[in-house]
mmCIF file of C-alpha atoms in Angstrom:
data_model
loop_
_atom_site.group_PDB
_atom_site.id
_atom_site.type_symbol
_atom_site.label_atom_id
_atom_site.label_comp_id
_atom_site.label_asym_id
_atom_site.label_seq_id
_atom_site.Cartn_x
_atom_site.Cartn_y
_atom_site.Cartn_z
ATOM 1 C CA MET V 1 85.254 -67.578 84.162
ATOM 2 C CA THR V 2 81.626 -66.532 84.127
ATOM 3 C CA ASP V 3 80.129 -63.179 85.069
ATOM 4 C CA ARG V 4 79.235 -62.937 88.755
ATOM 5 C CA VAL V 5 77.095 -60.356 90.575
ATOM 6 C CA GLU V 6 76.085 -60.077 94.243
ATOM 7 C CA HIS V 7 73.543 -57.558 95.554
ATOM 8 C CA ARG V 8 72.970 -56.682 99.211
ATOM 9 C CA TYR V 9 71.795 -53.669 101.203
ATOM 10 C CA GLY V 10 73.901 -51.674 103.630
ATOM 11 C CA PRO V 11 72.914 -48.877 106.015
ATOM 12 C CA ALA V 12 70.498 -46.083 104.989
ATOM 13 C CA GLY V 13 69.244 -48.020 101.964
ATOM 14 C CA ILE V 14 72.626 -48.014 100.197
ATOM 15 C CA ARG V 15 72.690 -50.887 97.719
ATOM 16 C CA LEU V 16 76.030 -52.715 97.635
ATOM 17 C CA VAL V 17 76.982 -54.580 94.475
ATOM 18 C CA THR V 18 80.043 -56.798 94.057
ATOM 19 C CA ALA V 19 80.603 -57.868 90.459
ATOM 20 C CA SER V 20 83.060 -59.578 88.147
ATOM 21 C CA PHE V 21 82.334 -59.227 84.433
ATOM 22 C CA ARG V 22 84.090 -60.951 81.553
ATOM 23 C CA SER V 23 81.575 -60.632 78.727
ATOM 24 C CA HIS V 24 78.476 -58.736 79.820
ATOM 25 C CA HIS V 25 77.509 -55.640 77.839
ATOM 26 C CA PHE V 26 75.136 -53.318 79.695
ATOM 27 C CA VAL V 27 72.452 -51.780 77.515
ATOM 28 C CA PRO V 28 71.757 -48.053 78.075
ATOM 29 C CA HIS V 29 70.027 -47.656 81.440
ATOM 30 C CA ALA V 30 69.782 -45.334 84.436
ATOM 31 C CA HIS V 31 69.517 -45.681 88.214
ATOM 32 C CA GLY V 32 67.511 -43.640 90.677
ATOM 33 C CA GLU V 33 70.605 -43.687 92.912
ATOM 34 C CA TYR V 34 74.074 -42.245 92.457
ATOM 35 C CA ALA V 35 76.633 -44.935 91.546
ATOM 36 C CA ILE V 36 80.042 -44.756 93.244
ATOM 37 C CA ALA V 37 82.271 -47.635 92.161
ATOM 38 C CA ALA V 38 85.872 -48.707 92.815
ATOM 39 C CA VAL V 39 87.429 -50.851 90.083
ATOM 40 C CA GLU V 40 89.566 -53.640 91.546
ATOM 41 C CA ARG V 41 90.734 -55.426 88.385
ATOM 42 C CA GLY V 42 90.700 -54.971 84.618
ATOM 43 C CA VAL V 43 89.184 -52.110 82.643
ATOM 44 C CA GLU V 44 85.559 -51.151 81.997
ATOM 45 C CA ALA V 45 84.493 -48.978 79.058
ATOM 46 C CA VAL V 46 81.559 -46.714 79.958
ATOM 47 C CA ARG V 47 79.440 -44.767 77.497
ATOM 48 C CA TYR V 48 78.273 -41.647 79.334
ATOM 49 C CA ARG V 49 77.442 -38.018 78.566
ATOM 50 C CA GLY V 50 78.087 -38.436 74.862
ATOM 51 C CA GLY V 51 81.526 -40.066 75.127
ATOM 52 C CA THR V 52 83.293 -43.268 76.167
ATOM 53 C CA GLU V 53 85.369 -43.396 79.352
ATOM 54 C CA HIS V 54 87.822 -46.169 80.264
ATOM 55 C CA VAL V 55 88.026 -47.108 83.940
ATOM 56 C CA PRO V 56 91.120 -49.125 84.937
ATOM 57 C CA ALA V 57 91.875 -50.752 88.280
ATOM 58 C CA GLY V 58 92.529 -48.202 91.012
ATOM 59 C CA SER V 59 90.012 -45.787 89.517
ATOM 60 C CA LEU V 60 86.581 -44.658 90.614
ATOM 61 C CA LEU V 61 83.492 -44.625 88.431
ATOM 62 C CA LEU V 62 81.077 -41.854 89.438
ATOM 63 C CA ILE V 63 77.643 -41.780 87.775
ATOM 64 C CA ASP V 64 74.962 -39.208 88.580
ATOM 65 C CA ALA V 65 71.478 -40.379 89.500
ATOM 66 C CA GLU V 66 68.906 -40.513 86.706
ATOM 67 C CA THR V 67 71.619 -40.391 84.029
ATOM 68 C CA ILE V 68 71.617 -42.915 81.187
ATOM 69 C CA HIS V 69 74.837 -44.877 80.628
ATOM 70 C CA ALA V 70 76.075 -48.217 79.298
ATOM 71 C CA GLY V 71 79.109 -50.398 80.013
ATOM 72 C CA ARG V 72 81.207 -53.184 78.503
ATOM 73 C CA PRO V 73 84.599 -54.861 78.955
ATOM 74 C CA ALA V 74 87.432 -52.737 77.555
ATOM 75 C CA THR V 75 89.751 -55.769 77.376
ATOM 76 C CA ASP V 76 89.291 -59.515 77.008
ATOM 77 C CA GLU V 77 89.817 -59.905 80.777
ATOM 78 C CA GLY V 78 86.814 -57.736 81.662
ATOM 79 C CA TRP V 79 86.708 -56.027 85.055
ATOM 80 C CA ASP V 80 85.835 -56.420 88.754
ATOM 81 C CA TYR V 81 84.329 -53.641 90.852
ATOM 82 C CA ARG V 82 82.429 -52.812 93.991
ATOM 83 C CA VAL V 83 79.595 -50.297 93.723
ATOM 84 C CA PHE V 84 77.765 -48.176 96.272
ATOM 85 C CA TYR V 85 74.344 -47.238 94.891
ATOM 86 C CA VAL V 86 73.542 -44.282 97.141
ATOM 87 C CA PRO V 87 69.989 -42.876 97.405
ATOM 88 C CA ALA V 88 69.863 -39.388 95.918
ATOM 89 C CA ALA V 89 68.367 -37.960 99.110
ATOM 90 C CA LEU V 90 71.298 -39.210 101.209
ATOM 91 C CA LEU V 91 73.993 -37.848 98.903
ATOM 92 C CA THR V 92 72.127 -34.534 98.639
ATOM 93 C CA GLU V 93 72.030 -34.342 102.435
ATOM 94 C CA LEU V 94 75.772 -35.023 102.686
ATOM 95 C CA ALA V 95 76.623 -32.456 99.998
ATOM 96 C CA GLY V 96 74.174 -29.797 101.170
ATOM 97 C CA HIS V 97 72.886 -29.508 97.610
ATOM 98 C CA ARG V 98 72.015 -31.738 94.672
ATOM 99 C CA PRO V 99 75.501 -32.856 93.574
ATOM 100 C CA ARG V 100 76.817 -33.517 90.097
ATOM 101 C CA PHE V 101 80.062 -35.392 89.585
ATOM 102 C CA THR V 102 82.538 -33.226 87.701
ATOM 103 C CA ALA V 103 84.981 -36.136 87.252
ATOM 104 C CA VAL V 104 83.591 -39.441 85.981
ATOM 105 C CA THR V 105 86.586 -41.789 86.125
ATOM 106 C CA PRO V 106 89.246 -40.277 88.417
ATOM 107 C CA HIS V 107 92.277 -42.439 89.159
ATOM 108 C CA ASP V 108 92.484 -42.371 92.962
ATOM 109 C CA SER V 109 93.935 -45.646 94.189
ATOM 110 C CA GLY V 110 93.958 -44.613 97.855
ATOM 111 C CA LEU V 111 90.292 -43.696 97.944
ATOM 112 C CA ALA V 112 89.431 -46.717 95.801
ATOM 113 C CA ARG V 113 91.102 -49.049 98.317
ATOM 114 C CA ARG V 114 89.277 -47.329 101.163
ATOM 115 C CA LEU V 115 85.907 -47.772 99.473
ATOM 116 C CA VAL V 116 86.660 -51.429 98.779
ATOM 117 C CA ARG V 117 87.475 -52.026 102.463
ATOM 118 C CA LEU V 118 84.260 -50.337 103.595
ATOM 119 C CA HIS V 119 82.216 -52.208 101.002
ATOM 120 C CA ARG V 120 83.708 -55.571 101.928
ATOM 121 C CA ALA V 121 83.256 -55.022 105.668
ATOM 122 C CA GLY V 122 79.731 -53.616 105.494
ATOM 123 C CA SER V 123 80.918 -50.748 107.674
ATOM 124 C CA PRO V 124 78.645 -48.618 109.892
ATOM 125 C CA LEU V 125 76.864 -45.664 108.344
ATOM 126 C CA ALA V 126 79.169 -43.070 109.940
ATOM 127 C CA ALA V 127 82.294 -44.523 108.290
ATOM 128 C CA THR V 128 80.521 -44.903 104.956
ATOM 129 C CA GLU V 129 79.212 -41.327 105.069
ATOM 130 C CA GLU V 130 82.709 -40.034 105.835
ATOM 131 C CA ALA V 131 84.110 -41.785 102.753
ATOM 132 C CA LEU V 132 81.230 -40.598 100.578
ATOM 133 C CA SER V 133 81.802 -37.056 101.819
ATOM 134 C CA ASP V 134 85.433 -37.316 100.703
ATOM 135 C CA VAL V 135 84.289 -38.463 97.254
ATOM 136 C CA LEU V 136 81.986 -35.438 97.060
ATOM 137 C CA ALA V 137 84.672 -33.033 98.249
ATOM 138 C CA ARG V 138 87.121 -34.208 95.600
ATOM 139 C CA TYR V 139 84.954 -34.918 92.585
ATOM 140 C CA ALA V 140 81.533 -33.236 92.780
ATOM 141 C CA GLY V 141 80.058 -29.795 92.375
ATOM 142 C CA VAL V 142 76.608 -28.223 92.474
ATOM 143 C CA SER V 143 74.244 -29.774 89.974
ATOM 144 C CA VAL V 144 74.077 -27.665 86.841
ATOM 145 C CA PRO V 145 70.560 -27.306 85.417
ATOM 146 C CA GLU V 146 70.198 -29.167 82.175
ATOM 147 C CA PRO V 147 69.378 -27.100 79.083
ATOM 148 C CA GLU V 148 65.659 -26.574 78.672
ATOM 149 C CA GLU V 149 64.342 -29.511 76.699
ATOM 150 C CA PRO V 150 61.944 -28.985 73.789
ATOM 151 C CA ALA V 151 58.310 -28.807 74.796
ATOM 152 C CA VAL V 152 57.440 -31.706 72.482
ATOM 153 C CA VAL V 153 59.963 -33.964 74.235
ATOM 154 C CA ARG V 154 58.592 -32.979 77.629
ATOM 155 C CA ARG V 155 55.060 -33.702 76.405
ATOM 156 C CA VAL V 156 56.029 -37.178 75.183
ATOM 157 C CA ARG V 157 57.959 -37.988 78.374
ATOM 158 C CA ARG V 158 54.971 -37.066 80.520
ATOM 159 C CA ALA V 159 52.640 -39.159 78.373
ATOM 160 C CA LEU V 160 54.931 -42.192 78.684
ATOM 161 C CA ALA V 161 55.227 -41.783 82.466
ATOM 162 C CA ALA V 162 51.451 -41.413 82.870
ATOM 163 C CA ASP V 163 50.677 -44.950 81.656
ATOM 164 C CA LEU V 164 53.360 -47.626 81.988
ATOM 165 C CA GLN V 165 50.915 -50.299 80.848
ATOM 166 C CA HIS V 166 50.519 -48.804 77.380
ATOM 167 C CA THR V 167 53.156 -49.128 74.651
ATOM 168 C CA PRO V 168 52.305 -46.380 72.173
ATOM 169 C CA SER V 169 53.333 -46.649 68.548
ATOM 170 C CA LEU V 170 55.754 -44.144 67.089
ATOM 171 C CA ASP V 171 52.893 -42.804 64.953
ATOM 172 C CA GLU V 172 50.866 -42.205 68.108
ATOM 173 C CA LEU V 173 53.716 -40.336 69.773
ATOM 174 C CA ALA V 174 54.406 -38.312 66.625
ATOM 175 C CA ALA V 175 50.758 -37.245 66.537
ATOM 176 C CA LEU V 176 50.998 -36.223 70.190
ATOM 177 C CA ALA V 177 54.156 -34.238 69.462
ATOM 178 C CA GLY V 178 52.759 -32.734 66.281
ATOM 179 C CA MET V 179 55.814 -33.579 64.188
ATOM 180 C CA PRO V 180 57.002 -36.308 61.775
ATOM 181 C CA ARG V 181 58.160 -39.573 63.325
ATOM 182 C CA PHE V 182 61.835 -39.336 62.469
ATOM 183 C CA ARG V 183 62.049 -35.714 63.518
ATOM 184 C CA LEU V 184 60.584 -36.719 66.896
ATOM 185 C CA LEU V 185 63.078 -39.589 67.181
ATOM 186 C CA ARG V 186 66.005 -37.268 66.572
ATOM 187 C CA ALA V 187 64.720 -34.633 69.002
ATOM 188 C CA PHE V 188 63.951 -37.184 71.722
ATOM 189 C CA ARG V 189 67.282 -38.995 71.400
ATOM 190 C CA ARG V 190 69.167 -35.694 71.429
ATOM 191 C CA ALA V 191 67.405 -34.647 74.661
ATOM 192 C CA THR V 192 67.409 -37.973 76.546
ATOM 193 C CA GLY V 193 70.016 -40.210 74.925
ATOM 194 C CA VAL V 194 67.475 -42.908 74.026
ATOM 195 C CA THR V 195 64.403 -43.415 71.843
ATOM 196 C CA PRO V 196 60.897 -42.916 73.305
ATOM 197 C CA HIS V 197 60.482 -46.661 73.688
ATOM 198 C CA GLY V 198 63.920 -46.921 75.299
ATOM 199 C CA TYR V 199 62.828 -44.217 77.738
ATOM 200 C CA LEU V 200 59.608 -46.093 78.504
ATOM 201 C CA LEU V 201 61.676 -49.186 79.308
ATOM 202 C CA GLN V 202 63.746 -47.148 81.792
ATOM 203 C CA LEU V 203 60.547 -45.970 83.480
ATOM 204 C CA ARG V 204 59.278 -49.550 83.722
ATOM 205 C CA LEU V 205 62.543 -50.859 85.134
ATOM 206 C CA ARG V 206 62.653 -48.060 87.710
ATOM 207 C CA HIS V 207 59.083 -48.752 88.837
ATOM 208 C CA ALA V 208 59.793 -52.484 89.105
ATOM 209 C CA GLN V 209 62.902 -51.776 91.226
ATOM 210 C CA GLN V 210 60.843 -49.642 93.597
ATOM 211 C CA LEU V 211 58.193 -52.331 94.010
ATOM 212 C CA LEU V 212 60.776 -55.067 94.576
ATOM 213 C CA ALA V 213 62.682 -52.993 97.127
ATOM 214 C CA ALA V 214 59.393 -52.410 98.966
ATOM 215 C CA GLY V 215 58.910 -56.172 99.272
ATOM 216 C CA HIS V 216 56.377 -56.854 96.524
ATOM 217 C CA PRO V 217 56.659 -60.164 94.615
ATOM 218 C CA VAL V 218 58.207 -60.337 91.158
ATOM 219 C CA ALA V 219 54.861 -61.148 89.520
ATOM 220 C CA ARG V 220 53.308 -57.938 90.842
ATOM 221 C CA ALA V 221 56.366 -55.875 89.920
ATOM 222 C CA ALA V 222 56.181 -57.210 86.366
ATOM 223 C CA ALA V 223 52.448 -56.649 85.981
ATOM 224 C CA GLU V 224 52.314 -53.158 87.494
ATOM 225 C CA SER V 225 55.378 -51.949 85.599
ATOM 226 C CA GLY V 226 54.053 -52.822 82.157
ATOM 227 C CA PHE V 227 56.011 -55.999 81.405
ATOM 228 C CA HIS V 228 54.253 -58.868 79.632
ATOM 229 C CA ASP V 229 55.153 -61.403 82.319
ATOM 230 C CA GLN V 230 57.905 -62.350 84.759
ATOM 231 C CA SER V 231 60.186 -63.726 82.039
ATOM 232 C CA HIS V 232 59.928 -60.415 80.163
ATOM 233 C CA LEU V 233 60.964 -58.572 83.340
ATOM 234 C CA HIS V 234 63.809 -61.035 83.989
ATOM 235 C CA ARG V 235 65.164 -60.604 80.459
ATOM 236 C CA HIS V 236 65.341 -56.825 80.681
ATOM 237 C CA PHE V 237 66.780 -56.873 84.215
ATOM 238 C CA ARG V 238 69.581 -59.137 83.008
ATOM 239 C CA ARG V 239 70.387 -56.837 80.081
ATOM 240 C CA ALA V 240 70.281 -53.611 82.122
ATOM 241 C CA PHE V 241 71.617 -54.728 85.518
ATOM 242 C CA ALA V 242 73.210 -58.169 84.950
ATOM 243 C CA ALA V 243 71.007 -59.381 87.805
ATOM 244 C CA THR V 244 67.663 -60.997 88.502
ATOM 245 C CA PRO V 245 64.699 -59.016 89.850
ATOM 246 C CA GLY V 246 64.896 -60.930 93.123
ATOM 247 C CA SER V 247 68.346 -59.523 93.851
ATOM 248 C CA PHE V 248 66.814 -56.050 94.244
ATOM 249 C CA ALA V 249 64.671 -57.111 97.193
ATOM 250 C CA ARG V 250 65.901 -55.560 100.441
ATOM 251 C CA ASN V 251 67.613 -57.881 102.920
ATOM 252 C CA ASP V 252 65.343 -56.798 105.791
ATOM 253 C CA VAL V 253 62.276 -57.645 103.693
ATOM 254 C CA GLN V 254 63.714 -61.045 102.832
ATOM 255 C CA ALA V 255 64.509 -61.678 106.492
ATOM 256 C CA GLY V 256 60.987 -60.716 107.485
ATOM 257 C CA ARG V 257 59.585 -63.233 105.047
ATOM 258 C CA ARG V 258 61.788 -65.983 106.494
ATOM 259 C CA ARG V 259 60.457 -65.149 109.962
ATOM 260 C CA GLY V 260 56.927 -65.408 108.606
ATOM 261 C CA SER V 261 56.109 -61.713 109.029
#
């Protein structure tokens, strides 16, 4: 069987993903939303927060927003899951504070089945919020401030975010940081989990997602996010999200286009 992924939007901008993976390996990436997934079949291996977690059927996978992670099949059979990608503002409103999941892969078959039913039915916002609130009550706490990152890392991150069109060389970034190249690489990877150029790719992917969700065409999303062309954007979307850029367009935007608006 081949890998299959379906993207759609539910209430309040929650992105609903239904996926079956047999061979796909996700490269390190992050989402602007919180990811709340229920595994229906198989086992996924997730690299997250410096370790590898295994997520079998009947378990939840809970990933904080803006946190880099990667995934792969843990067995030859791969895994199936349903994911709620919840805007950070909505989950913060439900929690009353910026939440941080204290359990990443809890085995909770009852709650997993409930989330699957809601996901499959496209339930109203009230029912979805009630289930998300239960997830928060069981497995989240107040966000703990991250350790203060080195000033040189912060300086490089800001420079990368300021110009997505430019791909600076490592020598250029080392000069900006005022330290040797390999020392910068070690410091940056220790603070962010990726290299400077890996971080720049995350910024570009995030910006492209935002443009696509707002209804802009793929060509514009590619150009304004710093990708060479549409095929370059497609290639990186497939590696990071196992999906095409078009799948991130909101359903209401797509419907509006069909009506000619």
